[in-house]
PDB file of C-alpha atoms in Angstrom:
ATOM      1  CA  MET P   1       3.809  -5.852 -15.319  1.00 72.00           C
ATOM      2  CA  LEU P   2       4.423  -4.235 -11.921  1.00 80.00           C
ATOM      3  CA  SER P   3       2.400  -6.842 -10.026  1.00 88.00           C
ATOM      4  CA  ARG P   4       4.150  -9.668 -11.854  1.00 88.00           C
ATOM      5  CA  LEU P   5       7.533  -8.060 -11.223  1.00 87.00           C
ATOM      6  CA  ALA P   6       6.771  -7.641  -7.515  1.00 91.00           C
ATOM      7  CA  THR P   7       5.614 -11.258  -7.291  1.00 93.00           C
ATOM      8  CA  ALA P   8       8.881 -12.404  -8.850  1.00 93.00           C
ATOM      9  CA  LEU P   9      11.215 -10.180  -6.810  1.00 92.00           C
ATOM     10  CA  VAL P  10       9.799 -10.074  -3.287  1.00 94.00           C
ATOM     11  CA  PRO P  11      10.514 -13.758  -2.428  1.00 94.00           C
ATOM     12  CA  ALA P  12      14.199 -13.117  -3.154  1.00 94.00           C
ATOM     13  CA  PHE P  13      14.325 -10.702  -0.210  1.00 95.00           C
ATOM     14  CA  GLY P  14      12.307 -12.697   2.322  1.00 95.00           C
ATOM     15  CA  PRO P  15       9.292 -14.961   2.835  1.00 96.00           C
ATOM     16  CA  LEU P  16       5.885 -13.406   2.300  1.00 97.00           C
ATOM     17  CA  THR P  17       2.878 -14.513   4.343  1.00 96.00           C
ATOM     18  CA  VAL P  18      -0.564 -13.454   3.134  1.00 97.00           C
ATOM     19  CA  THR P  19      -3.660 -13.882   5.298  1.00 97.00           C
ATOM     20  CA  THR P  20      -7.261 -12.744   4.979  1.00 96.00           C
ATOM     21  CA  ASP P  21     -10.096 -12.202   7.404  1.00 94.00           C
ATOM     22  CA  PRO P  22     -12.816 -14.873   7.036  1.00 91.00           C
ATOM     23  CA  ALA P  23     -15.223 -12.079   6.094  1.00 88.00           C
ATOM     24  CA  ALA P  24     -12.904 -10.490   3.507  1.00 87.00           C
ATOM     25  CA  GLU P  25     -14.603 -10.035   0.142  1.00 85.00           C
ATOM     26  CA  LEU P  26     -12.411  -9.422  -2.894  1.00 87.00           C
ATOM     27  CA  ALA P  27     -15.171  -7.678  -4.824  1.00 87.00           C
ATOM     28  CA  PRO P  28     -14.378  -5.712  -8.008  1.00 88.00           C
ATOM     29  CA  GLY P  29     -14.519  -1.969  -7.530  1.00 94.00           C
ATOM     30  CA  SER P  30     -13.171  -2.015  -3.964  1.00 96.00           C
ATOM     31  CA  ILE P  31     -10.889   0.512  -2.321  1.00 97.00           C
ATOM     32  CA  ILE P  32      -7.864  -1.185  -0.755  1.00 97.00           C
ATOM     33  CA  ALA P  33      -6.493   0.981   2.076  1.00 97.00           C
ATOM     34  CA  ALA P  34      -2.987   0.101   3.277  1.00 97.00           C
ATOM     35  CA  ASN P  35      -0.565   1.398   5.895  1.00 96.00           C
ATOM     36  CA  HIS P  36       2.647   2.901   4.492  1.00 93.00           C
ATOM     37  CA  THR P  37       5.922   2.316   6.332  1.00 91.00           C
ATOM     38  CA  SER P  38       8.733   1.899   3.799  1.00 91.00           C
ATOM     39  CA  LEU P  39       9.753   2.499   0.214  1.00 89.00           C
ATOM     40  CA  ALA P  40       9.727  -1.293  -0.074  1.00 92.00           C
ATOM     41  CA  ASP P  41       6.154  -1.929   1.016  1.00 93.00           C
ATOM     42  CA  PRO P  42       4.400  -1.112  -2.298  1.00 92.00           C
ATOM     43  CA  ALA P  43       6.180  -4.076  -3.914  1.00 94.00           C
ATOM     44  CA  ILE P  44       5.297  -6.310  -0.959  1.00 96.00           C
ATOM     45  CA  VAL P  45       1.648  -5.229  -1.051  1.00 96.00           C
ATOM     46  CA  LEU P  46       1.391  -5.703  -4.821  1.00 95.00           C
ATOM     47  CA  ALA P  47       2.930  -9.176  -4.544  1.00 96.00           C
ATOM     48  CA  ALA P  48       0.444 -10.111  -1.806  1.00 96.00           C
ATOM     49  CA  LEU P  49      -2.542  -8.786  -3.757  1.00 96.00           C
ATOM     50  CA  ASP P  50      -1.355 -10.562  -6.898  1.00 95.00           C
ATOM     51  CA  ARG P  51      -1.344 -13.789  -4.908  1.00 95.00           C
ATOM     52  CA  LEU P  52      -4.994 -13.063  -4.080  1.00 94.00           C
ATOM     53  CA  GLY P  53      -5.814 -12.406  -7.727  1.00 93.00           C
ATOM     54  CA  LEU P  54      -5.968  -8.611  -7.424  1.00 92.00           C
ATOM     55  CA  ARG P  55      -4.057  -6.135  -9.585  1.00 93.00           C
ATOM     56  CA  PRO P  56      -5.309  -2.738  -8.455  1.00 95.00           C
ATOM     57  CA  ALA P  57      -4.768   0.722  -9.830  1.00 94.00           C
ATOM     58  CA  VAL P  58      -2.332   2.376  -7.403  1.00 92.00           C
ATOM     59  CA  LEU P  59      -2.374   5.997  -6.263  1.00 92.00           C
ATOM     60  CA  ALA P  60       1.293   7.016  -6.095  1.00 87.00           C
ATOM     61  CA  THR P  61       3.385  10.165  -6.046  1.00 83.00           C
ATOM     62  CA  ALA P  62       3.501  11.799  -9.476  1.00 83.00           C
ATOM     63  CA  GLY P  63       7.303  11.941  -9.464  1.00 83.00           C
ATOM     64  CA  LEU P  64       7.407   8.225 -10.297  1.00 83.00           C
ATOM     65  CA  TRP P  65       5.888   8.970 -13.707  1.00 84.00           C
ATOM     66  CA  ARG P  66       9.097  10.840 -14.616  1.00 85.00           C
ATOM     67  CA  VAL P  67      11.280   7.765 -14.059  1.00 86.00           C
ATOM     68  CA  PRO P  68      12.305   6.205 -17.401  1.00 82.00           C
ATOM     69  CA  LEU P  69      10.583   2.892 -18.193  1.00 81.00           C
ATOM     70  CA  LEU P  70       8.730   2.940 -14.857  1.00 82.00           C
ATOM     71  CA  GLY P  71       6.685   5.952 -15.932  1.00 82.00           C
ATOM     72  CA  ALA P  72       5.649   4.248 -19.152  1.00 83.00           C
ATOM     73  CA  ALA P  73       4.619   1.124 -17.252  1.00 84.00           C
ATOM     74  CA  LEU P  74       2.548   3.192 -14.810  1.00 84.00           C
ATOM     75  CA  VAL P  75       0.696   4.861 -17.671  1.00 84.00           C
ATOM     76  CA  ARG P  76       0.166   1.594 -19.538  1.00 88.00           C
ATOM     77  CA  GLU P  77      -1.275  -0.147 -16.463  1.00 88.00           C
ATOM     78  CA  GLY P  78      -3.613   2.688 -15.534  1.00 88.00           C
ATOM     79  CA  HIS P  79      -2.067   3.702 -12.232  1.00 90.00           C
ATOM     80  CA  ILE P  80      -2.968   7.117 -10.843  1.00 90.00           C
ATOM     81  CA  PRO P  81      -0.492   9.979 -10.182  1.00 88.00           C
ATOM     82  CA  VAL P  82      -0.962  12.085  -7.053  1.00 86.00           C
ATOM     83  CA  ARG P  83       0.223  15.684  -7.493  1.00 83.00           C
ATOM     84  CA  ARG P  84       0.218  16.877  -3.897  1.00 75.00           C
ATOM     85  CA  GLY P  85       0.471  20.575  -3.214  1.00 69.00           C
ATOM     86  CA  THR P  86      -0.617  21.578  -6.724  1.00 69.00           C
ATOM     87  CA  ALA P  87      -3.810  22.802  -8.339  1.00 66.00           C
ATOM     88  CA  ARG P  88      -4.171  19.338  -9.889  1.00 74.00           C
ATOM     89  CA  ALA P  89      -4.134  17.428  -6.596  1.00 65.00           C
ATOM     90  CA  GLY P  90      -7.848  16.625  -6.843  1.00 74.00           C
ATOM     91  CA  GLU P  91      -7.376  14.825 -10.150  1.00 85.00           C
ATOM     92  CA  ALA P  92      -6.083  11.738  -8.310  1.00 88.00           C
ATOM     93  CA  LEU P  93      -9.415  11.121  -6.575  1.00 92.00           C
ATOM     94  CA  ASP P  94     -11.278  11.750  -9.837  1.00 92.00           C
ATOM     95  CA  GLY P  95      -9.090   9.142 -11.545  1.00 93.00           C
ATOM     96  CA  ALA P  96      -9.613   6.711  -8.674  1.00 94.00           C
ATOM     97  CA  ALA P  97     -13.390   7.186  -8.865  1.00 95.00           C
ATOM     98  CA  ARG P  98     -13.338   6.427 -12.598  1.00 95.00           C
ATOM     99  CA  ALA P  99     -11.303   3.264 -12.015  1.00 95.00           C
ATOM    100  CA  LEU P 100     -13.741   2.098  -9.329  1.00 96.00           C
ATOM    101  CA  ALA P 101     -16.724   2.821 -11.564  1.00 95.00           C
ATOM    102  CA  ALA P 102     -15.095   0.658 -14.245  1.00 95.00           C
ATOM    103  CA  GLY P 103     -14.916  -2.228 -11.759  1.00 95.00           C
ATOM    104  CA  ARG P 104     -11.234  -1.982 -10.960  1.00 95.00           C
ATOM    105  CA  SER P 105      -9.904  -2.060  -7.401  1.00 96.00           C
ATOM    106  CA  VAL P 106      -7.855   0.921  -6.243  1.00 96.00           C
ATOM    107  CA  LEU P 107      -4.955   0.867  -3.770  1.00 96.00           C
ATOM    108  CA  ILE P 108      -4.522   3.978  -1.632  1.00 95.00           C
ATOM    109  CA  TYR P 109      -2.264   4.729   1.322  1.00 93.00           C
ATOM    110  CA  GLY P 110      -4.345   6.490   3.959  1.00 91.00           C
ATOM    111  CA  GLU P 111      -1.368   8.220   5.554  1.00 90.00           C
ATOM    112  CA  GLY P 112      -0.360   9.744   2.244  1.00 84.00           C
ATOM    113  CA  GLY P 113       3.355   9.454   2.994  1.00 84.00           C
ATOM    114  CA  LEU P 114       6.075   7.686   4.922  1.00 82.00           C
ATOM    115  CA  PRO P 115       6.582   8.011   8.697  1.00 83.00           C
ATOM    116  CA  HIS P 116       9.312  10.351   9.898  1.00 80.00           C
ATOM    117  CA  ARG P 117      11.193   7.637  11.766  1.00 80.00           C
ATOM    118  CA  ARG P 118      14.634   6.161  11.186  1.00 81.00           C
ATOM    119  CA  ASP P 119      14.284   2.976  13.239  1.00 83.00           C
ATOM    120  CA  SER P 120      13.225  -0.301  11.640  1.00 84.00           C
ATOM    121  CA  GLY P 121      10.537  -1.149  14.194  1.00 85.00           C
ATOM    122  CA  GLU P 122       6.818  -1.546  13.649  1.00 90.00           C
ATOM    123  CA  ALA P 123       4.349   1.128  14.730  1.00 89.00           C
ATOM    124  CA  PRO P 124       0.627   1.693  14.209  1.00 92.00           C
ATOM    125  CA  PRO P 125      -0.472   3.659  11.143  1.00 94.00           C
ATOM    126  CA  GLU P 126      -0.086   7.396  11.533  1.00 92.00           C
ATOM    127  CA  ARG P 127      -2.931   9.877  11.119  1.00 92.00           C
ATOM    128  CA  PHE P 128      -4.767   9.535   7.810  1.00 93.00           C
ATOM    129  CA  ARG P 129      -5.142  12.341   5.327  1.00 91.00           C
ATOM    130  CA  SER P 130      -8.631  13.097   4.021  1.00 90.00           C
ATOM    131  CA  GLY P 131      -8.297  11.425   0.604  1.00 91.00           C
ATOM    132  CA  LEU P 132      -9.394   7.909   1.601  1.00 94.00           C
ATOM    133  CA  ALA P 133     -12.538   9.093   3.398  1.00 95.00           C
ATOM    134  CA  ARG P 134     -13.405  11.480   0.555  1.00 95.00           C
ATOM    135  CA  LEU P 135     -13.047   8.718  -2.023  1.00 95.00           C
ATOM    136  CA  ALA P 136     -15.207   6.347   0.023  1.00 96.00           C
ATOM    137  CA  ALA P 137     -17.856   9.033   0.494  1.00 96.00           C
ATOM    138  CA  ALA P 138     -17.921  10.025  -3.169  1.00 95.00           C
ATOM    139  CA  THR P 139     -18.124   6.493  -4.570  1.00 96.00           C
ATOM    140  CA  GLY P 140     -19.788   4.382  -1.887  1.00 94.00           C
ATOM    141  CA  ALA P 141     -17.221   1.671  -2.638  1.00 96.00           C
ATOM    142  CA  PRO P 142     -16.333  -0.813   0.105  1.00 96.00           C
ATOM    143  CA  VAL P 143     -12.958  -0.273   1.764  1.00 97.00           C
ATOM    144  CA  LEU P 144     -10.742  -3.323   2.284  1.00 97.00           C
ATOM    145  CA  PRO P 145      -8.304  -2.553   5.123  1.00 97.00           C
ATOM    146  CA  LEU P 146      -4.835  -3.951   4.502  1.00 97.00           C
ATOM    147  CA  GLY P 147      -2.091  -4.172   7.097  1.00 97.00           C
ATOM    148  CA  GLN P 148       1.489  -4.962   6.212  1.00 97.00           C
ATOM    149  CA  ALA P 149       4.493  -5.531   8.459  1.00 96.00           C
ATOM    150  CA  GLY P 150       8.150  -6.338   7.928  1.00 95.00           C
ATOM    151  CA  ALA P 151       8.950  -3.890   5.136  1.00 94.00           C
ATOM    152  CA  ARG P 152      10.875  -1.567   7.457  1.00 92.00           C
ATOM    153  CA  ARG P 153      13.272  -4.399   8.271  1.00 92.00           C
ATOM    154  CA  LEU P 154      14.134  -4.454   4.583  1.00 93.00           C
ATOM    155  CA  SER P 155      14.308  -0.713   3.920  1.00 89.00           C
ATOM    156  CA  SER P 156      14.125   2.174   6.388  1.00 88.00           C
ATOM    157  CA  GLY P 157      16.177   5.029   7.813  1.00 84.00           C
ATOM    158  CA  SER P 158      18.612   7.208   5.891  1.00 85.00           C
ATOM    159  CA  ALA P 159      19.225   6.789   2.165  1.00 83.00           C
ATOM    160  CA  ALA P 160      22.462   4.919   2.885  1.00 87.00           C
ATOM    161  CA  LYS P 161      20.708   2.558   5.307  1.00 88.00           C
ATOM    162  CA  GLN P 162      17.949   1.892   2.811  1.00 86.00           C
ATOM    163  CA  VAL P 163      20.429   0.966   0.101  1.00 86.00           C
ATOM    164  CA  ALA P 164      22.333  -1.244   2.561  1.00 89.00           C
ATOM    165  CA  GLY P 165      19.106  -2.868   3.705  1.00 90.00           C
ATOM    166  CA  LEU P 166      18.102  -3.754   0.166  1.00 90.00           C
ATOM    167  CA  ALA P 167      21.598  -5.026  -0.643  1.00 92.00           C
ATOM    168  CA  THR P 168      21.697  -7.320   2.385  1.00 90.00           C
ATOM    169  CA  GLY P 169      18.022  -8.330   2.281  1.00 91.00           C
ATOM    170  CA  PRO P 170      18.576 -11.565   0.333  1.00 90.00           C
ATOM    171  CA  LEU P 171      21.026 -12.662   3.042  1.00 92.00           C
ATOM    172  CA  ARG P 172      19.026 -11.477   6.076  1.00 93.00           C
ATOM    173  CA  ARG P 173      15.669 -12.533   4.599  1.00 94.00           C
ATOM    174  CA  PRO P 174      13.295 -10.602   6.876  1.00 92.00           C
ATOM    175  CA  GLY P 175       9.762 -11.939   6.911  1.00 94.00           C
ATOM    176  CA  PHE P 176       6.846  -9.973   5.472  1.00 96.00           C
ATOM    177  CA  HIS P 177       3.202 -10.374   6.445  1.00 97.00           C
ATOM    178  CA  VAL P 178       0.220  -8.831   4.665  1.00 97.00           C
ATOM    179  CA  HIS P 179      -3.275  -9.190   6.127  1.00 97.00           C
ATOM    180  CA  LEU P 180      -6.478  -8.208   4.365  1.00 97.00           C
ATOM    181  CA  GLY P 181      -9.383  -7.398   6.644  1.00 96.00           C
ATOM    182  CA  ALA P 182     -13.147  -7.511   6.267  1.00 95.00           C
ATOM    183  CA  PRO P 183     -14.675  -4.771   4.090  1.00 95.00           C
ATOM    184  CA  VAL P 184     -15.815  -1.554   5.713  1.00 95.00           C
ATOM    185  CA  ARG P 185     -18.578   0.635   4.301  1.00 93.00           C
ATOM    186  CA  ALA P 186     -17.877   3.953   5.949  1.00 90.00           C
ATOM    187  CA  ALA P 187     -16.496   7.370   5.134  1.00 91.00           C
ATOM    188  CA  ASP P 188     -15.489   8.225   8.691  1.00 94.00           C
ATOM    189  CA  PRO P 189     -11.700   8.762   8.873  1.00 93.00           C
ATOM    190  CA  ALA P 190     -11.587   7.378  12.427  1.00 95.00           C
ATOM    191  CA  VAL P 191     -13.421   4.196  11.456  1.00 96.00           C
ATOM    192  CA  LEU P 192     -11.178   3.655   8.434  1.00 97.00           C
ATOM    193  CA  HIS P 193      -8.016   4.309  10.444  1.00 96.00           C
ATOM    194  CA  ALA P 194      -9.160   1.835  13.104  1.00 96.00           C
ATOM    195  CA  ALA P 195      -9.845  -0.842  10.470  1.00 97.00           C
ATOM    196  CA  VAL P 196      -6.401  -0.486   8.870  1.00 97.00           C
ATOM    197  CA  THR P 197      -4.807  -0.435  12.327  1.00 96.00           C
ATOM    198  CA  ALA P 198      -6.577  -3.686  13.199  1.00 96.00           C
ATOM    199  CA  ALA P 199      -5.296  -5.285   9.984  1.00 97.00           C
ATOM    200  CA  TRP P 200      -1.781  -4.049  10.778  1.00 97.00           C
ATOM    201  CA  GLN P 201      -2.020  -5.564  14.277  1.00 96.00           C
ATOM    202  CA  VAL P 202      -2.665  -8.977  12.728  1.00 96.00           C
ATOM    203  CA  ALA P 203       0.213  -8.560  10.288  1.00 96.00           C
ATOM    204  CA  ALA P 204       2.608  -7.346  12.989  1.00 95.00           C
ATOM    205  CA  GLY P 205       1.473  -9.870  15.597  1.00 90.00           C
ATOM    206  CA  VAL P 206       0.423  -7.093  17.960  1.00 82.00           C
ATOM    207  CA  PRO P 207      -2.422  -8.000  20.351  1.00 79.00           C
ATOM    208  CA  ALA P 208      -5.544  -5.934  19.817  1.00 70.00           C
ATOM    209  CA  ALA P 209      -6.395  -3.472  22.565  1.00 60.00           C
ATOM    210  CA  ALA P 210      -8.925  -4.750  25.061  1.00 48.00           C
TER     211      ALA P 210
END
């Protein structure tokens, strides 16, 4: 439901470009690691992955499960709540490992949260938390680095600016670009961060460092 809904709604706010590395392999049981920049980017990422034939289980903040209707959809589709700062925080990685073992892809945001910026500009992914590397180490699953750009032009800044951005999005029609990189088999946080950064550079049109 959520992937289909994202696929239907995102084009109303702006054009979505989806590209893949020639070596990208959309194998079942892969970890998809994305950069997180905006409250809008999960919908953009899900729409892009749906276009590629992927409907992953998503690790997302547990508060979303308390939202009427949305919470029921998250449970029904097997998405995974993340209860940060609680004794149950580790359950998210256990749930992700079970989904991967069952052959389902899992979407995780390496940064674990949104950047503390109010501007709408693009910037490289911030420092990753340990969850992505721990999941890769525990499961041996390949990591597909995903970079997305453009979401902050739709929604960023204060709550009022985010609402205004969404309201005016269909008129402004900012462009969105999602790029899926080649799989990485590593559990090194630096290697994983570099791979997602490289995918983001493609999506954002930023030249790679020499």
